[in-house]
Coordinates of C-alpha atoms in Angstrom, one line a residue:
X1 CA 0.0 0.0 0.0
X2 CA 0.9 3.9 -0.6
X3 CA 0.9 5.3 2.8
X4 CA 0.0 9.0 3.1
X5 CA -0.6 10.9 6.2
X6 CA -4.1 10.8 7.9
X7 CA -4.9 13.7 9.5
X8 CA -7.8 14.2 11.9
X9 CA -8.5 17.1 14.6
X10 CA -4.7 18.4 13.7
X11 CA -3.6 15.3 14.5
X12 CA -2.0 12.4 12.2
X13 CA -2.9 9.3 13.3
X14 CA -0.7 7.0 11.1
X15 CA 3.1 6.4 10.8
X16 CA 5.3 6.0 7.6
X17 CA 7.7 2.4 8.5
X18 CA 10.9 3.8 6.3
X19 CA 10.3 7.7 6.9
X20 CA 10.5 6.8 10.9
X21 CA 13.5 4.5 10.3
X22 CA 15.2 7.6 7.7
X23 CA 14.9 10.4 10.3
X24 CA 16.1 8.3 13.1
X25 CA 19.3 7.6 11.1
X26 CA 19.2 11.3 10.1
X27 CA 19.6 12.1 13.8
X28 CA 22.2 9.0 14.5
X29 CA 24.0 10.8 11.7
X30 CA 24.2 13.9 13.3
X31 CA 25.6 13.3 16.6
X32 CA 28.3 11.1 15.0
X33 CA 29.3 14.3 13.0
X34 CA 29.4 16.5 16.3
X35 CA 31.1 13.2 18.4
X36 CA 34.1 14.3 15.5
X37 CA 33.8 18.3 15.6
X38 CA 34.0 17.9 19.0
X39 CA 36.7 15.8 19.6
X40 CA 34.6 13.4 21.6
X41 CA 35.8 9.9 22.5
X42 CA 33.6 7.5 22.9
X43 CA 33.6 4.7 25.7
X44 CA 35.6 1.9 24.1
X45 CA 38.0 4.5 23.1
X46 CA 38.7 5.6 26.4
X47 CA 36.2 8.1 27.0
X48 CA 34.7 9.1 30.1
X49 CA 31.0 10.2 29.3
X50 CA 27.9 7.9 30.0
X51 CA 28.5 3.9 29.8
X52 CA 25.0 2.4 30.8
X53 CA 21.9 4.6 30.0
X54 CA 18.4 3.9 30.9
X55 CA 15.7 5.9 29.2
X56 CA 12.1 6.6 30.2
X57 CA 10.2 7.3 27.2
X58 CA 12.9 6.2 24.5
X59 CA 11.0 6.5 21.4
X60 CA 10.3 9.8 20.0
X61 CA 11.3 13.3 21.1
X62 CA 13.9 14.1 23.8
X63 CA 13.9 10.6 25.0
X64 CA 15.0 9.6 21.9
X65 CA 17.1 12.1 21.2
X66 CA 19.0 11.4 24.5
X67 CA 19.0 7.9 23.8
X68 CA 20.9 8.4 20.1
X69 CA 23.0 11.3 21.8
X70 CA 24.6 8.9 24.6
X71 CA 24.9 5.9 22.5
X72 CA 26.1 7.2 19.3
X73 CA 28.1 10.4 20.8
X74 CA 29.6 8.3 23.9
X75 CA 29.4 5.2 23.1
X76 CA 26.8 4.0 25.9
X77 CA 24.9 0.7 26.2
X78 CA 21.2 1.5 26.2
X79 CA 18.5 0.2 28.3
X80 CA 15.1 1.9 26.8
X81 CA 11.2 1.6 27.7
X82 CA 8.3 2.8 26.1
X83 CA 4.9 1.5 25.7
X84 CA 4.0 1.6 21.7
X85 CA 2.0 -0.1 19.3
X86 CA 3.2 -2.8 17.3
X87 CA 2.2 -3.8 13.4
X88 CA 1.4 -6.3 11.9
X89 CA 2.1 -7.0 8.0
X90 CA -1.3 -5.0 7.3
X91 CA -1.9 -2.6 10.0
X92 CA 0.7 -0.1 11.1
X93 CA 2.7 0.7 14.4
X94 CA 2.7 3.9 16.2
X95 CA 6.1 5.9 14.7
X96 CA 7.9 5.3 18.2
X97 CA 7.7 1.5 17.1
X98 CA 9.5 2.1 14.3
X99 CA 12.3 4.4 15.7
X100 CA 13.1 2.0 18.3
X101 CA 13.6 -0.8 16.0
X102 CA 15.8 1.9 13.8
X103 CA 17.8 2.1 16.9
X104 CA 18.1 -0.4 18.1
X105 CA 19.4 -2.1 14.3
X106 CA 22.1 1.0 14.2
X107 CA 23.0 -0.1 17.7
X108 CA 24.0 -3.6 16.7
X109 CA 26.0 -2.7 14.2
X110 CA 27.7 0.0 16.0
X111 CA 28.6 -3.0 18.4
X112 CA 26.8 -1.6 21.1
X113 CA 24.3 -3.3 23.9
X114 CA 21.1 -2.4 23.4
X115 CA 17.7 -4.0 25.0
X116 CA 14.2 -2.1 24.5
X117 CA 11.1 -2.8 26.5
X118 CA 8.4 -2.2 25.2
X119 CA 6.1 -2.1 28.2
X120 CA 4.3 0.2 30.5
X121 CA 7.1 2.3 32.2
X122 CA 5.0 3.2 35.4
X123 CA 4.3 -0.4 36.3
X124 CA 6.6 -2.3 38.7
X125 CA 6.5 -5.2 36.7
X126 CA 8.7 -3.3 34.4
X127 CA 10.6 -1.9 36.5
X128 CA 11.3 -5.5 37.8
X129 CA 12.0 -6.3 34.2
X130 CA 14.9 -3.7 34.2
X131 CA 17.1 -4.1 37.1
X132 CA 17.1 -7.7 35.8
X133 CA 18.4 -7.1 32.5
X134 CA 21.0 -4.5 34.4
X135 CA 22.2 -7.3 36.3
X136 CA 22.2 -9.5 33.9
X137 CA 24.5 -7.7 31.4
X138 CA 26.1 -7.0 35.3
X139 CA 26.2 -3.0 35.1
X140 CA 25.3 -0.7 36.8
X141 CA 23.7 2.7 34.9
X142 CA 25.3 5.9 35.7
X143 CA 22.7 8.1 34.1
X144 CA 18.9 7.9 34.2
X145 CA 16.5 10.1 31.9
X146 CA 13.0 10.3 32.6
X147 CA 10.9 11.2 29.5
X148 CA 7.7 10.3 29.7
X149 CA 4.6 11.6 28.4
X150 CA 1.4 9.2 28.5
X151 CA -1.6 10.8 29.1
X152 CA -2.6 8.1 31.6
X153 CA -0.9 6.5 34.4
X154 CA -1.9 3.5 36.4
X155 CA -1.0 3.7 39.9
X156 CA 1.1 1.1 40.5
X157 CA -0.5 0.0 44.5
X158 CA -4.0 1.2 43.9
X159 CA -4.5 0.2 40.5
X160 CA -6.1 3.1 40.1
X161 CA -6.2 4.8 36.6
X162 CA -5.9 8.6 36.5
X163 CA -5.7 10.9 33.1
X164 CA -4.2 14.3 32.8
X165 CA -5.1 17.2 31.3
X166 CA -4.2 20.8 29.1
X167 CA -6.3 23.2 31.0
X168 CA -5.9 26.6 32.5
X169 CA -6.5 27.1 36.1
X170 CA -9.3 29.5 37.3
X171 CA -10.8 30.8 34.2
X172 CA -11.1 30.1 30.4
X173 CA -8.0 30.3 28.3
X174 CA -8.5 32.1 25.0
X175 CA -6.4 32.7 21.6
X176 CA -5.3 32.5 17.9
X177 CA -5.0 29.0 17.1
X178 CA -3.1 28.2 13.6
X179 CA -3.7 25.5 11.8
X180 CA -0.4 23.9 10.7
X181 CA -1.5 22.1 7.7
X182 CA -3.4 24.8 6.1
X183 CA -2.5 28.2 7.4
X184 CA -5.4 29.5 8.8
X185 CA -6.2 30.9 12.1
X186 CA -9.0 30.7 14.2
X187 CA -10.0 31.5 17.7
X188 CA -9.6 28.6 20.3
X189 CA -10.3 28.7 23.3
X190 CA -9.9 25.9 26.6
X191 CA -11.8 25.4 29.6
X192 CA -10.4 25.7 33.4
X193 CA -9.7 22.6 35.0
X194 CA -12.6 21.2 37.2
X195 CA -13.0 18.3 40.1
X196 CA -10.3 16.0 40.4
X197 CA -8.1 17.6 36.9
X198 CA -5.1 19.3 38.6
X199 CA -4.4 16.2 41.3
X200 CA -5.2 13.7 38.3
X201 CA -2.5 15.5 35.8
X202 CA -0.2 16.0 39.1
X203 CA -0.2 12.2 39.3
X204 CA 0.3 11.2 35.8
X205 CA 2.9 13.6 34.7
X206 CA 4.2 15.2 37.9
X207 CA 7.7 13.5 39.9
X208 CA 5.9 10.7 41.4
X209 CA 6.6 7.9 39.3
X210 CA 10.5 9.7 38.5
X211 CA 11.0 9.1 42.3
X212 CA 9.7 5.8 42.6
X213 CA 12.1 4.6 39.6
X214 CA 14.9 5.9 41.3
X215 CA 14.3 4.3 44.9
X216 CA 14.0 0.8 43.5
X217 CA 16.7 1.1 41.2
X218 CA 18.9 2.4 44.4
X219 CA 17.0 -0.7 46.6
X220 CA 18.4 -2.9 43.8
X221 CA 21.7 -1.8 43.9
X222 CA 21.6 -1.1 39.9
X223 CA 22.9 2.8 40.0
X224 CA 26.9 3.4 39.4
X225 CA 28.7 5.6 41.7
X226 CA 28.0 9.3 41.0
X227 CA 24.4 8.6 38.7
X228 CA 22.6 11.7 37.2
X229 CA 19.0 11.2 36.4
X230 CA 17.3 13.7 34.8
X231 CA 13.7 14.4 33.4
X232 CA 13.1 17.2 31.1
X233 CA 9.9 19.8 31.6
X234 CA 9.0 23.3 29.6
X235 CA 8.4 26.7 31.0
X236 CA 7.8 28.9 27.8
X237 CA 7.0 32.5 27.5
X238 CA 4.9 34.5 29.5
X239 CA 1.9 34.5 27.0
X240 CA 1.9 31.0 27.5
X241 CA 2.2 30.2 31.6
X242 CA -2.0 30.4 31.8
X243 CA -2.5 27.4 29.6
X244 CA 0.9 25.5 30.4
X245 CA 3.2 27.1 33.7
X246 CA 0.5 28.2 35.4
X247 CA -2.3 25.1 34.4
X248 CA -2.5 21.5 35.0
X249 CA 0.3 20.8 33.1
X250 CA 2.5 23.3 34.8
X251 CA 1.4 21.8 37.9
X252 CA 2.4 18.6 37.4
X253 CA 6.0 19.6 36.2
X254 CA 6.3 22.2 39.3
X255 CA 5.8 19.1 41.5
X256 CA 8.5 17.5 39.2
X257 CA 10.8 19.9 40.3
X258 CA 10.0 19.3 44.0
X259 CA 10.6 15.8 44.0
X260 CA 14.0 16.0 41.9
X261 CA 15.2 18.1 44.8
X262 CA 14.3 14.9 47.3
X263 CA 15.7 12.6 44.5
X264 CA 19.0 14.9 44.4
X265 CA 19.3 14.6 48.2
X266 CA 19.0 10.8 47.7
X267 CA 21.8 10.2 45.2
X268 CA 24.2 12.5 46.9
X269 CA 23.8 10.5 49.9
X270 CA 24.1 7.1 48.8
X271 CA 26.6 7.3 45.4
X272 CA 27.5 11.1 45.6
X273 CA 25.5 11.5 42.2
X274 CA 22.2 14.2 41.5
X275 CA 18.8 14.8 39.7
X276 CA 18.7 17.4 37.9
X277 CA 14.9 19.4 35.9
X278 CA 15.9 20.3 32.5
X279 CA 14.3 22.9 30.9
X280 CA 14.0 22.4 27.3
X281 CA 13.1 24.5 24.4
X282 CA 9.5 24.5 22.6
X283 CA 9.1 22.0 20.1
X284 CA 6.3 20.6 17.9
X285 CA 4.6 18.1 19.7
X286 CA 1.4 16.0 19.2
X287 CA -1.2 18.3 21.5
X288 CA 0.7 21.4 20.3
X289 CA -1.1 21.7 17.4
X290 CA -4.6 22.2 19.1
X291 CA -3.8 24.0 22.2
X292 CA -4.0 28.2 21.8
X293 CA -1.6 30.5 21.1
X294 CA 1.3 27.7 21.2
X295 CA 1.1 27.2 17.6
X296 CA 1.2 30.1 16.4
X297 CA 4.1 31.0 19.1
X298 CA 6.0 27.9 17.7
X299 CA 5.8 29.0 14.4
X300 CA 7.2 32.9 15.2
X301 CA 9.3 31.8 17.0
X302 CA 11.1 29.4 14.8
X303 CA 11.0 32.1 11.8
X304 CA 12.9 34.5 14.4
X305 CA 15.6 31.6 15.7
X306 CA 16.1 30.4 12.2
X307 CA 17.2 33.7 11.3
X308 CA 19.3 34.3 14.4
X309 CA 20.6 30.8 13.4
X310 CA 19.9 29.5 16.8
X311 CA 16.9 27.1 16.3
X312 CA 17.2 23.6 17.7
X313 CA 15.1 20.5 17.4
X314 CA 15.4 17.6 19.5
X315 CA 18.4 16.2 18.8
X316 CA 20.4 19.3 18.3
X317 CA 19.3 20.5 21.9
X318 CA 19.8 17.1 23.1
X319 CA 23.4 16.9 22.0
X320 CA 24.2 19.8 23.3
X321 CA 22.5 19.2 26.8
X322 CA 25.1 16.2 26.7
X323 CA 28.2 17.9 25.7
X324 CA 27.2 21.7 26.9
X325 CA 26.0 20.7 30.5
X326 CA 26.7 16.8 31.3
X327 CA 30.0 15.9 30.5
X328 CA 31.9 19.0 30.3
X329 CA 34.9 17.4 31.9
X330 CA 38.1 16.4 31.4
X331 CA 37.9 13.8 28.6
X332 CA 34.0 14.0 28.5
X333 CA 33.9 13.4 32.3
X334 CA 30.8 14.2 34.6
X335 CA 31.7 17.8 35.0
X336 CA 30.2 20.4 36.8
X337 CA 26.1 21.3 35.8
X338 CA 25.5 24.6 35.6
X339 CA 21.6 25.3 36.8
X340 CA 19.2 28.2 37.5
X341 CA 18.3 29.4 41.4
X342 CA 15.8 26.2 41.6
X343 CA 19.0 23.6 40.1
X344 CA 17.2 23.6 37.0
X345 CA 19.6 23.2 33.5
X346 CA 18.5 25.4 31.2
X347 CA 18.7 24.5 28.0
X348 CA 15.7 26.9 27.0
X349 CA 18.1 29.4 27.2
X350 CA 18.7 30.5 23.0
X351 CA 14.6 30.4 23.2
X352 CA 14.3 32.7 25.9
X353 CA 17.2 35.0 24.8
X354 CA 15.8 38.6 25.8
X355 CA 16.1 39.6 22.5
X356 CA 14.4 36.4 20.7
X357 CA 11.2 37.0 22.9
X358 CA 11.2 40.9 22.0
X359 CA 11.5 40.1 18.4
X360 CA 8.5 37.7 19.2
X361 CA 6.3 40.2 20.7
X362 CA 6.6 42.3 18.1
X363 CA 6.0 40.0 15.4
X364 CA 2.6 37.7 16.9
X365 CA 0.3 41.0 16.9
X366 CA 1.0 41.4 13.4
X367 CA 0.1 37.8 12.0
X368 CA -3.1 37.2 9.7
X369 CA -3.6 34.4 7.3
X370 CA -2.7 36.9 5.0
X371 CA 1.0 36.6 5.8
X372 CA 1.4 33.8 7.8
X373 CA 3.8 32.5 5.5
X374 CA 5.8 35.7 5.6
X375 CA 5.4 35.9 9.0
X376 CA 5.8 32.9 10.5
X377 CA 8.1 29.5 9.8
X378 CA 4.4 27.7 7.8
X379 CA 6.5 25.4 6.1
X380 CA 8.8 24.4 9.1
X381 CA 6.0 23.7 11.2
X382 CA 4.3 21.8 9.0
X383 CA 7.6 19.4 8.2
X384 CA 7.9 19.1 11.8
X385 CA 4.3 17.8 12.4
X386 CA 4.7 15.2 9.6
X387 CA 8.3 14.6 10.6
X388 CA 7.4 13.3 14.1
X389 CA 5.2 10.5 12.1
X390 CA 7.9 9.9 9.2
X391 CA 6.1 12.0 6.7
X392 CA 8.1 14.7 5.0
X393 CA 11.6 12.6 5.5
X394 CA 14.5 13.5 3.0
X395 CA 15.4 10.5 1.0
X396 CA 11.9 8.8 1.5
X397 CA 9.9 7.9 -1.8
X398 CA 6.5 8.5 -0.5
X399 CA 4.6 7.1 -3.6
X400 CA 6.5 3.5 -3.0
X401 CA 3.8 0.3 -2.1
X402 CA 4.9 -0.8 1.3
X403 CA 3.8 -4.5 1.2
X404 CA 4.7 -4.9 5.0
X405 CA 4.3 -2.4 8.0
X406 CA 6.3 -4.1 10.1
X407 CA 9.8 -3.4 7.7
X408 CA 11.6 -0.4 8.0
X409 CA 13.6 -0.9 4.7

């Protein structure tokens, strides 16, 4: 069959096998070519960076990105969970399917160790299913990332099933919404959170879960001497903070940052290691594309950082979290992190430059469908929404009949 993208409520709903595979060698690609501008040595060349990662949400995004940036930068052995759909000859997987099988086949024939669970990452049962694959390989990981995003977790001793939510707190959240796919612009709007929403989102995508992944691992003695763990959050502009930093969502990732201070505390006691909230930049994501105001931001804001030649997606911000923040020591060593007032990394910080967010300000008021193109990176947006699904992939012959889903050649 000729798979195209399916597109319903701003959302695609289908993945492309090869175009998943292609852009997860893309970004395999890159980070080799920084691991040589940079002078980088991996581990079996006597480097010091990461040698056993575990990632929390390894398929798409940042938690893939960090996954590629450790492995193929530093030459890490990989542990990764995520909880995706898999195909069938006839019936397709969900794209994170497809970019964990793209890694994990790059990973072999880099010659490095590389296991993927796919399984439901806030259930003991898989954490169980870890820390005995750690000691069977008999290693201990020295850096943990925490990327998840599931809008529903199961509470692993009640069995309870909560759901978050994108809602504002207190009143009704208004705004230009743009359509990435077509251009236009309407008016959205999103209703404040009622009953149970904020303690229901706090529980599915605040530090709970983070904190009980860290405990057992320690309790199972599977964490190296000095072992970072880090989960990545968002903060955004101002114009934002009603519907994200100062809704449910925002929340959920302040009590994030609580619990990575208890979680810090914890690791500096028993291996002398840390936790650490990185803040990363604004990126097309699945929900983005229906929530007000953010895409329309996205899209001036990528216009202004591609001009300033500062824009990053995942992997470029990624890499440079490694190399820029991580491992700054000698030989790629852990080296000092610099953070914020609240130990926060920021990594947000080329998007919230004073001068990117003036240029910003000025720019959004202005927008109509008129110029939108003009105005605003249209055309980058709308590769990035494909891109995350394998649609719009360089090198990728879109009219080709894909006989079976589950092949990524």
């Amino acid at each position: 069959m000729v798979i195209k993208p399916m597109i319903r409520s701003n959302i695609c709903i289908n993945a492309h096998p090869v175009g998943c595979a292609k852009d997860t060698e893309r970004q395999i690609a890159y980070v080799k070519g920084q691991k040589e501008k940079r002078g980088i040595k991996s581990v079996k060349e006597g480097g010091l960076g990461p040698k056993v990662v575990l990632v929390l949400g390894c398929s798409t995004g940042y938690g893939l990105a960090s996954r590629i940036s450790a492995a193929f930068e530093y030459g890490a052995d990989t542990i990764g969970v995520s909880f995706e759909k898999e195909p069938t000859v006839t019936k397709g997987g969900t794209p994170g399917w497809y970019n964990n099988a793209a890694f994990d086949r790059a990973a072999e024939k880099e010659g490095l160790r590389s296991v993927t669970f796919n399984a439901d990452a806030f259930s003991d049962e898989c954490r169980a299913s870890v820390i005995a694959r750690l000691k069977e390989w008999g290693v201990k990981a020295d850096l943990v990332i925490y990327s998840l995003a599931s809008p529903v977790r199961t509470d692993p001793d009640t069995k309870v099933l909560y759901k978050s939510v994108i809602k504002p707190i207190g009143q009704v959240y208004a705004g230009a919404a743009l359509d990435m796919m077509t251009g236009k612009i309407t008016q959205a709007s999103t209703n404040p959170a009622e009953g149970d929403d904020i303690p229901n989102t706090v529980k599915v995508m605040g530090g709970e879960d983070w904190e009980r992944w860290i405990r057992q691992l320690l309790d199972a003695d599977v964490l190296a001497q000095g072992c970072r763990t880090l989960a990545y959050s968002y903060i955004g502009p101002s114009l934002s903070h009603a519907i994200y930093r100062d809704g449910t969502i925002g929340e959920a990732k302040k009590d994030l940052e609580r619990r990575a201070h208890a979680i810090d505390a914890s690791l500096k006691t028993a291996l002398g290691g840390g936790a650490f909230v990185s803040v990363n930049k604004g990126l097309v994501t699945r929900s983005s594309a229906v929530i007000p105001i953010i895409s329309l931001y996205l899209g001036v804001l990528f216009k202004v950082m591609k001009d300033k030649g500062t824009h990053e997606g995942c992997i470029e911000q990624m890499e440079r979290l490694f190399a820029e923040r991580l491992y700054t020591g000698e030989n790629s060593s852990a080296g000092e992190v610099p953070v914020d007032e609240e130990n926060r990394i920021r990594i947000d910080d080329w998007e919230m430059d004073s001068a990117v967010q003036a240029e910003i300000d000025r720019i959004m008021p202005a927008v109509t469908e008129e110029n939108v193109s003009e105005l605003t990176d249209l055309a980058g947006l709308r590769h990035d929404f494909l891109n995350i699904n394998g649609f719009d992939v360089e090198g990728v012959d879109y009219e080709a009949d894909i006989q079976d889903m589950t092949q990524i050649d």
